[in-house]
Coordinates of C-alpha atoms and ligand atoms in Angstrom, one line a residue:
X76 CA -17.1 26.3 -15.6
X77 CA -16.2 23.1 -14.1
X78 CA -14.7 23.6 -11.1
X79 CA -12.1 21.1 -9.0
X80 CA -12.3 18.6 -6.1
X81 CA -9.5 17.8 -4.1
X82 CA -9.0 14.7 -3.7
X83 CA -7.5 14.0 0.4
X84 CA -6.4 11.0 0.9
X85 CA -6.4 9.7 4.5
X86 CA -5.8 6.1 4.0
X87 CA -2.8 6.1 5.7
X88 CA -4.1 7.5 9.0
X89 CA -7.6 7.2 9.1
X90 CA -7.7 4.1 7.0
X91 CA -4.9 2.5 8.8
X92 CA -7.0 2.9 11.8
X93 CA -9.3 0.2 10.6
X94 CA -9.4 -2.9 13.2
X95 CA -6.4 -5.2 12.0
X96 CA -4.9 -2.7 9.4
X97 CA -1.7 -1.5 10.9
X98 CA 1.1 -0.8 8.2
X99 CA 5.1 -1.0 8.9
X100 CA 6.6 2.4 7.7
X101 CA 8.3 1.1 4.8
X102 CA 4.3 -0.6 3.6
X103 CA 3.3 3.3 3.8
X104 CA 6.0 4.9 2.0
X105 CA 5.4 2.4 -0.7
X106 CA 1.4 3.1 -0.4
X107 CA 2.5 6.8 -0.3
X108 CA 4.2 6.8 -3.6
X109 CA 1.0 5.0 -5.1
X110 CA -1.0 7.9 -3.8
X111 CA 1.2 10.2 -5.8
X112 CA 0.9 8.5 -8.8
X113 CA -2.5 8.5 -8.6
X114 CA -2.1 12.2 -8.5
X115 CA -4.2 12.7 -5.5
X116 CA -3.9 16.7 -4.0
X117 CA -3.7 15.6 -0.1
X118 CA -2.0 12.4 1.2
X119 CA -2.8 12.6 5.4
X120 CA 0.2 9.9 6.7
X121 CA -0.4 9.1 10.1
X122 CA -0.8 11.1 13.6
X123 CA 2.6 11.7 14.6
X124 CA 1.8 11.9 18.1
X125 CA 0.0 8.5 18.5
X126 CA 3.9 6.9 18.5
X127 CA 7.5 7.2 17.4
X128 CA 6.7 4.7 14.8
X129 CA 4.0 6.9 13.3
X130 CA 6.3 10.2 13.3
X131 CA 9.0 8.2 11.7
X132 CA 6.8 6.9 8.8
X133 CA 4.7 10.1 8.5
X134 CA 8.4 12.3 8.4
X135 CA 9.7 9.5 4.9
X136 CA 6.8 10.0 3.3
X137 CA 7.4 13.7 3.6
X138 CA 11.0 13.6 2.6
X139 CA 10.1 10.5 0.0
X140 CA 7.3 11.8 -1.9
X141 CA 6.8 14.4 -4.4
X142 CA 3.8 16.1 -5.5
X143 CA 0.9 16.2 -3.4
X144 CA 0.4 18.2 0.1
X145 CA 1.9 15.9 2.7
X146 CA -0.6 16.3 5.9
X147 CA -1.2 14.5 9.3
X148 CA -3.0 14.8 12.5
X149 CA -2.8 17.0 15.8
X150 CA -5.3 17.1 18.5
X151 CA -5.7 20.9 19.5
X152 CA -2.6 21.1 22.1
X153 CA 0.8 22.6 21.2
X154 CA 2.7 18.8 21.7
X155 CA 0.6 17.1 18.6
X156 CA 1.4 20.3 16.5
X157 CA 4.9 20.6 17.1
X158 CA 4.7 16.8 16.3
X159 CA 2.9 17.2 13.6
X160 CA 5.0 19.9 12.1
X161 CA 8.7 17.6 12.5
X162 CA 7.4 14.9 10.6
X163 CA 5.9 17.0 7.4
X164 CA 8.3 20.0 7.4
X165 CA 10.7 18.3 4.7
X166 CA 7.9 18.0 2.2
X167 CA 7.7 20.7 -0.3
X168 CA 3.9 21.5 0.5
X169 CA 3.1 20.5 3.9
X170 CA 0.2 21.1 6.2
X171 CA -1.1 20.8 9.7
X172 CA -4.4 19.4 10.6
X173 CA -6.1 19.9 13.7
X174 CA -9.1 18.1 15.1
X175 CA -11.4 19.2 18.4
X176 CA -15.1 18.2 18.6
X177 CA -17.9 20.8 18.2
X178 CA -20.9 18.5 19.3
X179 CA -22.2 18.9 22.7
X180 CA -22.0 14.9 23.5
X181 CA -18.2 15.2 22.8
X182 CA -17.7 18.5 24.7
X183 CA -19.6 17.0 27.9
X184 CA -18.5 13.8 27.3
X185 CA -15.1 13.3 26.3
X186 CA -13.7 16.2 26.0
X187 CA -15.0 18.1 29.2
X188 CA -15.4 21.3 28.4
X189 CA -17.9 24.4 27.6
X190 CA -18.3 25.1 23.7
X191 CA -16.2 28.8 24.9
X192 CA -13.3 26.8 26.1
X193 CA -13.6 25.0 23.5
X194 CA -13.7 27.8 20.5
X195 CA -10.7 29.2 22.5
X196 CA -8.2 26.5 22.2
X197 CA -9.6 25.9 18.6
X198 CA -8.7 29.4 17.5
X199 CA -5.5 29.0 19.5
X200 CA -4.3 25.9 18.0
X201 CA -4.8 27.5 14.5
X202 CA -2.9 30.8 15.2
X203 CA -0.1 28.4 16.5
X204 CA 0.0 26.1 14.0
X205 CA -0.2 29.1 11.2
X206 CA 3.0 30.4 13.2
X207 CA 4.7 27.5 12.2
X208 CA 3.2 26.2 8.3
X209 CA 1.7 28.2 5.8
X210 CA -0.9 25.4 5.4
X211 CA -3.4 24.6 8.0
X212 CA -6.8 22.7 8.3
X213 CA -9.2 22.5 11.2
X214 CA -11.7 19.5 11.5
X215 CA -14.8 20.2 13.6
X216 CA -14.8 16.6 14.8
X217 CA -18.8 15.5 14.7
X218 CA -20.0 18.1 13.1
X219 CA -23.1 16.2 12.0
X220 CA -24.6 16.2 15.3
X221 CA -23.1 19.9 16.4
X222 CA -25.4 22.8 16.9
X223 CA -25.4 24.8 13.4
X224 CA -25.2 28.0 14.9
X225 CA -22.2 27.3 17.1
X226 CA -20.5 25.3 14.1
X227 CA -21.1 28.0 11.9
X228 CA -19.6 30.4 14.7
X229 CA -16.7 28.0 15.2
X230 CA -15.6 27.9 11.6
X231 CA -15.6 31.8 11.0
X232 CA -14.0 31.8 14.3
X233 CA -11.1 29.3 13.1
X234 CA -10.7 30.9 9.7
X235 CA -10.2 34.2 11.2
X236 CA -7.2 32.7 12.6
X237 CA -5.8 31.7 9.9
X238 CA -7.3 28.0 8.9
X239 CA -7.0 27.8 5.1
X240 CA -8.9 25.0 5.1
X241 CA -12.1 23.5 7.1
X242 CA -12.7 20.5 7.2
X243 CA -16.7 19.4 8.3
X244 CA -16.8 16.0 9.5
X245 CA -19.2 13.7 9.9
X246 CA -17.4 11.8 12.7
X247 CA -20.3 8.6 13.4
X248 CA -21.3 8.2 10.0
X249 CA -25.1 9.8 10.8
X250 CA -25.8 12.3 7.9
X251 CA -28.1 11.6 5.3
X252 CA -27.1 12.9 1.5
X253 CA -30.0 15.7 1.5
X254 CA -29.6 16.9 5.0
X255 CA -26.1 17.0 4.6
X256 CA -26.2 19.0 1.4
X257 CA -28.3 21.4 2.9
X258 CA -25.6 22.2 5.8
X259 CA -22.8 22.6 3.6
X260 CA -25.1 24.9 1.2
X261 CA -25.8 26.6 4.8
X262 CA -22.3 26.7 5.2
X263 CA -21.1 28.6 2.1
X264 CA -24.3 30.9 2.9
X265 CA -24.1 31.9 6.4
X266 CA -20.4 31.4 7.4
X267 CA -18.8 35.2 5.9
X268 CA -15.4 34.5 5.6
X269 CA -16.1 31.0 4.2
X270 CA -14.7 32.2 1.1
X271 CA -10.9 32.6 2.4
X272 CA -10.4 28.4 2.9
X273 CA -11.4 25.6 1.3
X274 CA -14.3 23.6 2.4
X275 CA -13.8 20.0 2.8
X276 CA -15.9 17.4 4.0
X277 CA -14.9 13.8 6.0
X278 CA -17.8 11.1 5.6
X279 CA -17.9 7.9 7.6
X280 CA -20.2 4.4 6.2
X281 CA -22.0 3.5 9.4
X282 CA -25.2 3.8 7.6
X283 CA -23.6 2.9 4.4
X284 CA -23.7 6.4 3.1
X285 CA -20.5 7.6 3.0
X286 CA -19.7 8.6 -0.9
X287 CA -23.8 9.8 -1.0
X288 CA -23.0 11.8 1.7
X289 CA -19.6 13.4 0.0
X290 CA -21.1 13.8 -3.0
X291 CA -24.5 15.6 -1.8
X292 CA -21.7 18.1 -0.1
X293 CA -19.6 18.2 -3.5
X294 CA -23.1 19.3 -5.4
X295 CA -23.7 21.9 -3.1
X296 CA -19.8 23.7 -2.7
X297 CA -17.9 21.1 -1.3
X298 CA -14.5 22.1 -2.7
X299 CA -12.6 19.1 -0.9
X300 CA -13.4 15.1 0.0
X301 CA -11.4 12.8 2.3
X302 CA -11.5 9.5 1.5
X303 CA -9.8 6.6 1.7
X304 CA -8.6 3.6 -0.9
X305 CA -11.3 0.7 -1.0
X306 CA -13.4 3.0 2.0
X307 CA -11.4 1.3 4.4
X308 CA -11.1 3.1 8.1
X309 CA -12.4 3.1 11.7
X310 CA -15.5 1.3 12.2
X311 CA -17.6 0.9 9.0
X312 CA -14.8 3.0 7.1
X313 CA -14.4 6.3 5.2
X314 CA -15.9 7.4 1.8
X315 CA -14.5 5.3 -0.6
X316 CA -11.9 7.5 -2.9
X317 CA -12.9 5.2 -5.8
X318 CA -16.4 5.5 -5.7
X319 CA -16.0 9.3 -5.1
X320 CA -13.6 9.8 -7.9
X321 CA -15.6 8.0 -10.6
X322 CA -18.9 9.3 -9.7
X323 CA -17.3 13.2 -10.4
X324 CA -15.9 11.7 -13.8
X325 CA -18.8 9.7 -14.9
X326 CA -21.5 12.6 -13.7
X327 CA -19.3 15.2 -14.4
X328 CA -22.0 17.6 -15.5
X329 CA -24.3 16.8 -12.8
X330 CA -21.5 17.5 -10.4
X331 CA -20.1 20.6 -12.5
X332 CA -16.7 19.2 -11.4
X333 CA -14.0 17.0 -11.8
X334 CA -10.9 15.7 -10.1
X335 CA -7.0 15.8 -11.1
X336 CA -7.0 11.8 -9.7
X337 CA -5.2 9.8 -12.7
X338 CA -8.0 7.0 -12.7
X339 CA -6.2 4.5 -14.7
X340 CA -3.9 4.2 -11.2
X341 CA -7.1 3.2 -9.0
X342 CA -7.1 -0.7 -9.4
X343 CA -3.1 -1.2 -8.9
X344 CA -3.6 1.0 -6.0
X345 CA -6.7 -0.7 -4.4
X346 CA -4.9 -3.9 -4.9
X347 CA -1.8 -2.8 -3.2
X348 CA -3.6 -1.3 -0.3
X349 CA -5.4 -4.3 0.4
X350 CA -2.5 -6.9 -0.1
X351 CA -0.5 -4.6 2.8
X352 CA -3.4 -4.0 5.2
X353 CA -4.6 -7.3 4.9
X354 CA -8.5 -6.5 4.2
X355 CA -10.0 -8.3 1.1
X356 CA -12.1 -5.8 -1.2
X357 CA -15.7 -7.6 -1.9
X358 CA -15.7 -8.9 -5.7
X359 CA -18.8 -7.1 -5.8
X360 CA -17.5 -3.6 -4.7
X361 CA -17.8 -0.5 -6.9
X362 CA -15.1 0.3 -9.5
X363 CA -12.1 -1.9 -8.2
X364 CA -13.8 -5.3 -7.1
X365 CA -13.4 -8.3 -8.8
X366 CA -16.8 -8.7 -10.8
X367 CA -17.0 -4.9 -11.1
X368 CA -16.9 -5.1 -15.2
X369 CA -18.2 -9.0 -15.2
X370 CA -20.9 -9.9 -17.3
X371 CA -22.6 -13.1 -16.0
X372 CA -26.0 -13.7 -16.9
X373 CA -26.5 -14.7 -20.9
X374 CA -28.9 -11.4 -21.6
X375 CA -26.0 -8.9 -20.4
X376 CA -23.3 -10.4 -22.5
X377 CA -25.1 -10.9 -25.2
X378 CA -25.8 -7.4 -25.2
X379 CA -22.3 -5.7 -24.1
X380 CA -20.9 -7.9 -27.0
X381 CA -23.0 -6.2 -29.2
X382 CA -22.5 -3.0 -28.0
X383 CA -20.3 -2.3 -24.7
X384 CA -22.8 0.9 -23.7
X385 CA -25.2 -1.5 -23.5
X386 CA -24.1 -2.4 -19.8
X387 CA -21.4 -0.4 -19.2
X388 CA -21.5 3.3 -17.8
X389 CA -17.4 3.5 -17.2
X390 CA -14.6 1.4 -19.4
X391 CA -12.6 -0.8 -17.1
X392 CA -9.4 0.7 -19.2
X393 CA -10.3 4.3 -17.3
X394 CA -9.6 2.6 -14.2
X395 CA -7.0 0.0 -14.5
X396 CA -9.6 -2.9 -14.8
X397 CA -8.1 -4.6 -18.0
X398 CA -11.2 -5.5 -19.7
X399 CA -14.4 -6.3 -19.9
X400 CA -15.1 -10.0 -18.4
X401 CA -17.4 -12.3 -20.3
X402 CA -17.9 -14.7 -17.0
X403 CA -18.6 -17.8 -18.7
X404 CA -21.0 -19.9 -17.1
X405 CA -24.4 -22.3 -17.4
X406 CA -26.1 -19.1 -18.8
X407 CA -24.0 -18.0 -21.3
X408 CA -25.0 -18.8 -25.0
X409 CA -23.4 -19.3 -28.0
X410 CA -22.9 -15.5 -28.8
X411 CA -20.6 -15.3 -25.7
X412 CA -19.1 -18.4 -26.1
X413 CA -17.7 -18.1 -29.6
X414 CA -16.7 -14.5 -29.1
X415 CA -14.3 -15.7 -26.2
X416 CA -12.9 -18.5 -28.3
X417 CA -12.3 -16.3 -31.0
X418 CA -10.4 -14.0 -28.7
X419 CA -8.7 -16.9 -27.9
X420 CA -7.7 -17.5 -31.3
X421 CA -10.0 -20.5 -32.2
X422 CA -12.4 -20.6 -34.9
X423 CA -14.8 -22.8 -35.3
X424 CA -17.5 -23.9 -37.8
X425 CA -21.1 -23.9 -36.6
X426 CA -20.9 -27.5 -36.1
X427 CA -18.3 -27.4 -34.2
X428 CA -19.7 -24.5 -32.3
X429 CA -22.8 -26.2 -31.2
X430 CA -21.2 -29.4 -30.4
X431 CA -18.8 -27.4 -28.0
X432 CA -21.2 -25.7 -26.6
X433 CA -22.9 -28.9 -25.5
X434 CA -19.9 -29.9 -24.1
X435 CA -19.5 -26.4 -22.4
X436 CA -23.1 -26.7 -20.8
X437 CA -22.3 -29.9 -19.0
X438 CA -18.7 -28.8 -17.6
X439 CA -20.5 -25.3 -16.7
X440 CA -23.7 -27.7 -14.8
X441 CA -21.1 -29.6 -12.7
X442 CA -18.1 -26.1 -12.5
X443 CA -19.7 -22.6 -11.2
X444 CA -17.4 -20.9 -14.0
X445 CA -15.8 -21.9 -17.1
X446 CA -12.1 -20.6 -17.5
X447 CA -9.9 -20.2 -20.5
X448 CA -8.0 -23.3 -19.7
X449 CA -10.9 -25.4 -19.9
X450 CA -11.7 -23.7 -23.2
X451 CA -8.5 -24.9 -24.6
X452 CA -9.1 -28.2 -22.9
X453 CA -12.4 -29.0 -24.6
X454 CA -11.6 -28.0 -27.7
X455 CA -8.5 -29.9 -27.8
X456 CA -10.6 -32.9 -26.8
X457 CA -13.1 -32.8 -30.0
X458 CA -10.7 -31.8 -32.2
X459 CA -8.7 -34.8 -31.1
X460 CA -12.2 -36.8 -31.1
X461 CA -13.7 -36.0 -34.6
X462 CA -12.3 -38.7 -36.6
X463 CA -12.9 -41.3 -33.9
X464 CA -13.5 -45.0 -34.3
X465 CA -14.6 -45.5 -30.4
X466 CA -16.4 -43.3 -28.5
X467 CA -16.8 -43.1 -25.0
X468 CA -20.8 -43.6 -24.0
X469 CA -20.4 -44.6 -20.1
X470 CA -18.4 -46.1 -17.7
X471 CA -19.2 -47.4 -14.0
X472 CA -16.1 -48.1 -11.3
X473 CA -16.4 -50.2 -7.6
X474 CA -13.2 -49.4 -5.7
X475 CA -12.6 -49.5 -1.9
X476 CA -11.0 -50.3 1.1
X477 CA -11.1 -54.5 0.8
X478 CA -12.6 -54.4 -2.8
X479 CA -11.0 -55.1 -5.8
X480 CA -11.3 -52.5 -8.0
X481 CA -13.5 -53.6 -11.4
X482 CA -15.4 -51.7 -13.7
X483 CA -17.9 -51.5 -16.7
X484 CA -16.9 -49.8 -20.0
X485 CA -19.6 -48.9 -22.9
X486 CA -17.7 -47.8 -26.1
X487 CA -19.5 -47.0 -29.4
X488 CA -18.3 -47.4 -32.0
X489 CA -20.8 -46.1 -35.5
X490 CA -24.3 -47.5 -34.0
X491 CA -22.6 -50.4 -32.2
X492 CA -22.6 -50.0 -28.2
X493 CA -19.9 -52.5 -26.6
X494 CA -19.8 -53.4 -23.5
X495 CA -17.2 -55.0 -21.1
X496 CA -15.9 -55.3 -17.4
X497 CA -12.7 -56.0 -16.0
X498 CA -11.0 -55.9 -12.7
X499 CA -7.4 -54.2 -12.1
X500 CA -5.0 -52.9 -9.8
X501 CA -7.1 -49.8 -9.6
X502 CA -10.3 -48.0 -11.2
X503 CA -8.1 -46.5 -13.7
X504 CA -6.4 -50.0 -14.6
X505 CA -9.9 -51.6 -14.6
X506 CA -11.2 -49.2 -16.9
X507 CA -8.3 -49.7 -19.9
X508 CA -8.5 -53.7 -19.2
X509 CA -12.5 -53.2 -20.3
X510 CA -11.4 -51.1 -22.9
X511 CA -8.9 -53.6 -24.3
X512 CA -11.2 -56.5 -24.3
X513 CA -13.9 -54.6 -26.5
X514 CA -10.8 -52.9 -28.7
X515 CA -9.0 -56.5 -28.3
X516 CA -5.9 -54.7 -29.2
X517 CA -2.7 -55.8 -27.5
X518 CA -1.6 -52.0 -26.6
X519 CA 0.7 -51.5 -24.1
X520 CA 0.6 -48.3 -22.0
X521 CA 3.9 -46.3 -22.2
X522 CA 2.9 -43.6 -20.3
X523 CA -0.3 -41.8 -17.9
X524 CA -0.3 -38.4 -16.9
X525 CA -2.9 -36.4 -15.0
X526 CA -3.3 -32.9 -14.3
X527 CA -5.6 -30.4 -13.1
X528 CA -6.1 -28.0 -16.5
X529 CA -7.3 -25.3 -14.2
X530 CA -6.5 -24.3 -10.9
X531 CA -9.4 -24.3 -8.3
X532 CA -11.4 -26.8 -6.5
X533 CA -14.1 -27.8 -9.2
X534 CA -11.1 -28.2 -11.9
X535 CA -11.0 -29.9 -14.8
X536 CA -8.9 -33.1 -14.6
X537 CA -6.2 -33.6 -17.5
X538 CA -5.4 -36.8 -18.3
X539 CA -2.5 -37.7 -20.9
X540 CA -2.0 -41.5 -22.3
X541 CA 0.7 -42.7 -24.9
X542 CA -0.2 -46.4 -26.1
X543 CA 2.3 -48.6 -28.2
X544 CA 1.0 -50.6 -30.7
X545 CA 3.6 -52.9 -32.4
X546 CA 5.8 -50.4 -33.8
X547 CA 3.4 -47.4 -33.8
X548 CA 3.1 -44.9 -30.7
X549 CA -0.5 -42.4 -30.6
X550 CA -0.9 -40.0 -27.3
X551 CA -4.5 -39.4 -26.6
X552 CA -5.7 -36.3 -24.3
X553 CA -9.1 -36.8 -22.4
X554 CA -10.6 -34.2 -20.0
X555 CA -13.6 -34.3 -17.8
X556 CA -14.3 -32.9 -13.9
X557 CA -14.1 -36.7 -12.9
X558 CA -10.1 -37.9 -13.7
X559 CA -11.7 -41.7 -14.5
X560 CA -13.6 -40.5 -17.1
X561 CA -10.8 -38.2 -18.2
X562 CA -8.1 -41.2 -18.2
X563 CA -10.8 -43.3 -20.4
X564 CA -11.3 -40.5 -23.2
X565 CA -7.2 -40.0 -22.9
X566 CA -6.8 -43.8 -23.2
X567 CA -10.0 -44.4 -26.2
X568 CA -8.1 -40.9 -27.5
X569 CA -4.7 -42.8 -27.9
X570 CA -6.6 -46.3 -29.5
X571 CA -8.3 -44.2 -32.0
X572 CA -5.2 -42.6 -33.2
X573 CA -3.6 -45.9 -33.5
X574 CA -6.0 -46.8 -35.1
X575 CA -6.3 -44.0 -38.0
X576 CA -2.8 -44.6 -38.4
X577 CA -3.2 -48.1 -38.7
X578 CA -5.5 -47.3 -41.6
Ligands
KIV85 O1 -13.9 11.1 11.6 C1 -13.3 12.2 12.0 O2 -14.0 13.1 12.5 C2 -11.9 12.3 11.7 C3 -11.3 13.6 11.9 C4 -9.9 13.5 12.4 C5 -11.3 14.4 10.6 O3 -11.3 11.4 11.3
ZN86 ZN1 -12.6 9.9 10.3

């Protein structure tokens, strides 16, 4: 049988202590709530003793927030427990957790102490702490570069005195997935009261291997992970809960387990977490970044279009995503291309398709990606161009500081090329003053309008001309990265319409 992972959450305290990352209370409640919905077992919300900030915050989120265990930190000395226990007492299920080292560079060095004095006030801390809350977890803080024997004695020690749950960090992020494995398999074999709490593990990225660490200890009896939203925390950051959480779900059987975390949530609450903490997540990062279900290069969307398992070992639906992204850009085909204008409700014939896709190779050559906008954009512009009497082959402009702007217009019109220059009040002007002396019609401009169709740097230019013509009055749409060339197709737009009108 499958058995169950808790899932604890310690973005708000060890996350929070990422450089630059520091939440106001009402940012954490609101995080806090997220957590919930997200149906994670363990939310840890700060270290009540670090300041009366952090006890206030930690104590809402215990009165605030229903549903899972509400934790947060205590060193091993009776002022951080009693803090500890003020702020999460209101909660329904609340817990203390306790941290004190067990490695001998942190006993001699910071802590100052012999490995006895240190079990003593260890397996003190727990009794007190059990005195006051039903609930209580001890971390043996760098456990991956302890001494097994005295870790092992230190956790049977601890649980003796009542810990229900151990936690086994590793602190510096030094572990490696098989080594690690093997001490938590050691763990559960040599430590005989292991059985009375819940073994948990706490995994830091230093070496980048901070979910393979977490789940090489879920695959051999970790029954608990902390984590943290988009694996942010001190230094390189904590296991990422994301990563964690999908890699149970999606190798379920090879993990025998599974989580209660609702996974649909983990998106909305990656993107919340990072708009209050104020650290980006990577577009290329697991499960919640940006490109994590884009398809770029032609091969890949050909073949997700044809089938989605193709390329896709999780649905961006199970994790809030939206969908699947089709990235359009100068390797997409046809295939990819049509399937996103039919989506967007166009359809076209196959002539129309290939010419569009011509079109769509020389806006993606000059834009990194093609958007929906300019979709729209360049099919509006053939479909406004198919019955066209002039046709735009190539224009040239000289403008600057001291230079009167001219320029050189070549319209086609069947297999006739015309060609004209003019000068004018700007490039823009001296373009439709070439145009007119080739058309020769006396048109006058009633209105000019440019846009950018899509919003970043490389965007397509809009441009929007109406043209009177005795008593007739045609708007003509051009677009194009370059806004001249966009104002001539608008402007040649408009003539031809006057034109088929005319006729
Ligand atoms: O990294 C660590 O050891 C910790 C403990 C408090 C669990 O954050
Ligand atoms: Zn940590």
């Amino acid at each position: 049988m499958e058995r169950k992972v808790h899932i604890f959450d310690t973005t708000l305290r060890d996350g929070e202590q990422s450089p630059g990352a520091s939440l106001t209370g009402a940012e954490k409640l609101e995080i806090a709530r997220q957590l919930a919905r997200l149906n994670v077992d363990v939310i840890e919300a700060g270290f009540p003793a670090s300041s009366p900030g952090d006890f206030r915050a930690v104590q809402e989120i215990a009165r605030n927030v229903q549903g899972p265990t509400i934790t947060a930190l205590a060193r091993a000395v009776k002022a951080d427990i009693d803090a500890v226990w003020e702020a999460v007492r209101p909660a329904a299920r609340p817990r203390i957790h306790i941290v004190l080292g067990t490695s001998d560079i942190h006993a001699r060095n910071k802590l100052r102490r012999s490995r006895e004095e240190l079990l003593r006030m260890g397996v003190e801390a727990v009794r007190y702490a059990r005195s006051l809350c039903p609930d209580v977890e001890y971390s043996t803080e760098d456990a991956s570069r302890s001494d097994r024997r005295y870790l092992f004695q230190v956790l049977e020690a601890v649980i003796d005195a009542g810990a229900t749950v151990v936690n086994v960090p590793d602190t510096v992020g030094y572990a490696v997935p098989a080594q690690w494995g093997r001490l938590i398999a050691d763990i559960r074999r040599h430590v005989r009261n292991i059985d009375r709490a819940i073994l948990s593990v706490h995994c830091h990225n230093d070496l980048g291997m901070a979910t393979a660490n977490s789940l090489a200890a879920v695959r051999a009896g970790a029954q608990q992970v902390e984590c943290t939203i988009n694996g942010i925390g001190e230094r390189a950051g904590n296991a990422s809960l994301e990563e964690v959480v999908m890699a149970i779900k999606v190798r379920g059987r090879y993990y025998g387990a599974h989580t209660d975390v609702v996974t649909p949530e983990l998106c909305r609450t990656s993107t919340l977490v990072s708009r209050f903490t104020g650290l980006a997540v990577a577009r290329s990062k697991a499960v919640v970044g940006a490109n994590a279900f884009a398809h770029s290069s032609g091969i890949h969307q050909d073949g997700v279009l044809k089938h989605r398992d193709n390329y896709e070992i999780m649905r961006p639906e199970e994790v809030g995503a939206g969908e699947t992204q089709i990235v359009l850009t100068a390797r997409s085909g046809r295939h990819a291309v049509r399937h996103r204008l039919e989506q967007l409700g166009y359809r076209l014939t196959p002539a129309e398709l290939e010419r569009l896709h011509a079109r769509f190779l020389e806006l993606a050559d000059v834009k990194k990606q093609v958007f929906d906008d300019d979709l729209h954009a360049l099919v509006a512009d053939q479909r406004g161009t198919t019955n066209q009497t002039y046709h735009l082959e190539s224009f040239r402009v000289a403008c600057g500081t001291g230079v009167t702007p001219s320029a050189s217009v070549v319209l086609r019109s069947g297999e006739v090329l015309f060609e004209r220059s003019a000068a004018g009040d700007g490039p823009v002007d001296a373009c439709f003053r070439a145009v007119d002396s080739i058309t020769g019609l006396p048109v006058a401009l009633k209105e000019y309008r440019l846009n950018a169709a899509t919003a970043e740097k490389e965007a397509l230019g809009e441009a929007r001309v109406s043209l009177q013509l005795e008593d007739r009055t045609a708007a003509g749409h051009g677009v194009s990265t370059d806004v001249i060339e966009a104002s001539v197709r608008a402007y040649v737009s408009a003539i031809n319409r006057l034109l088929s009108m005319g006729k």
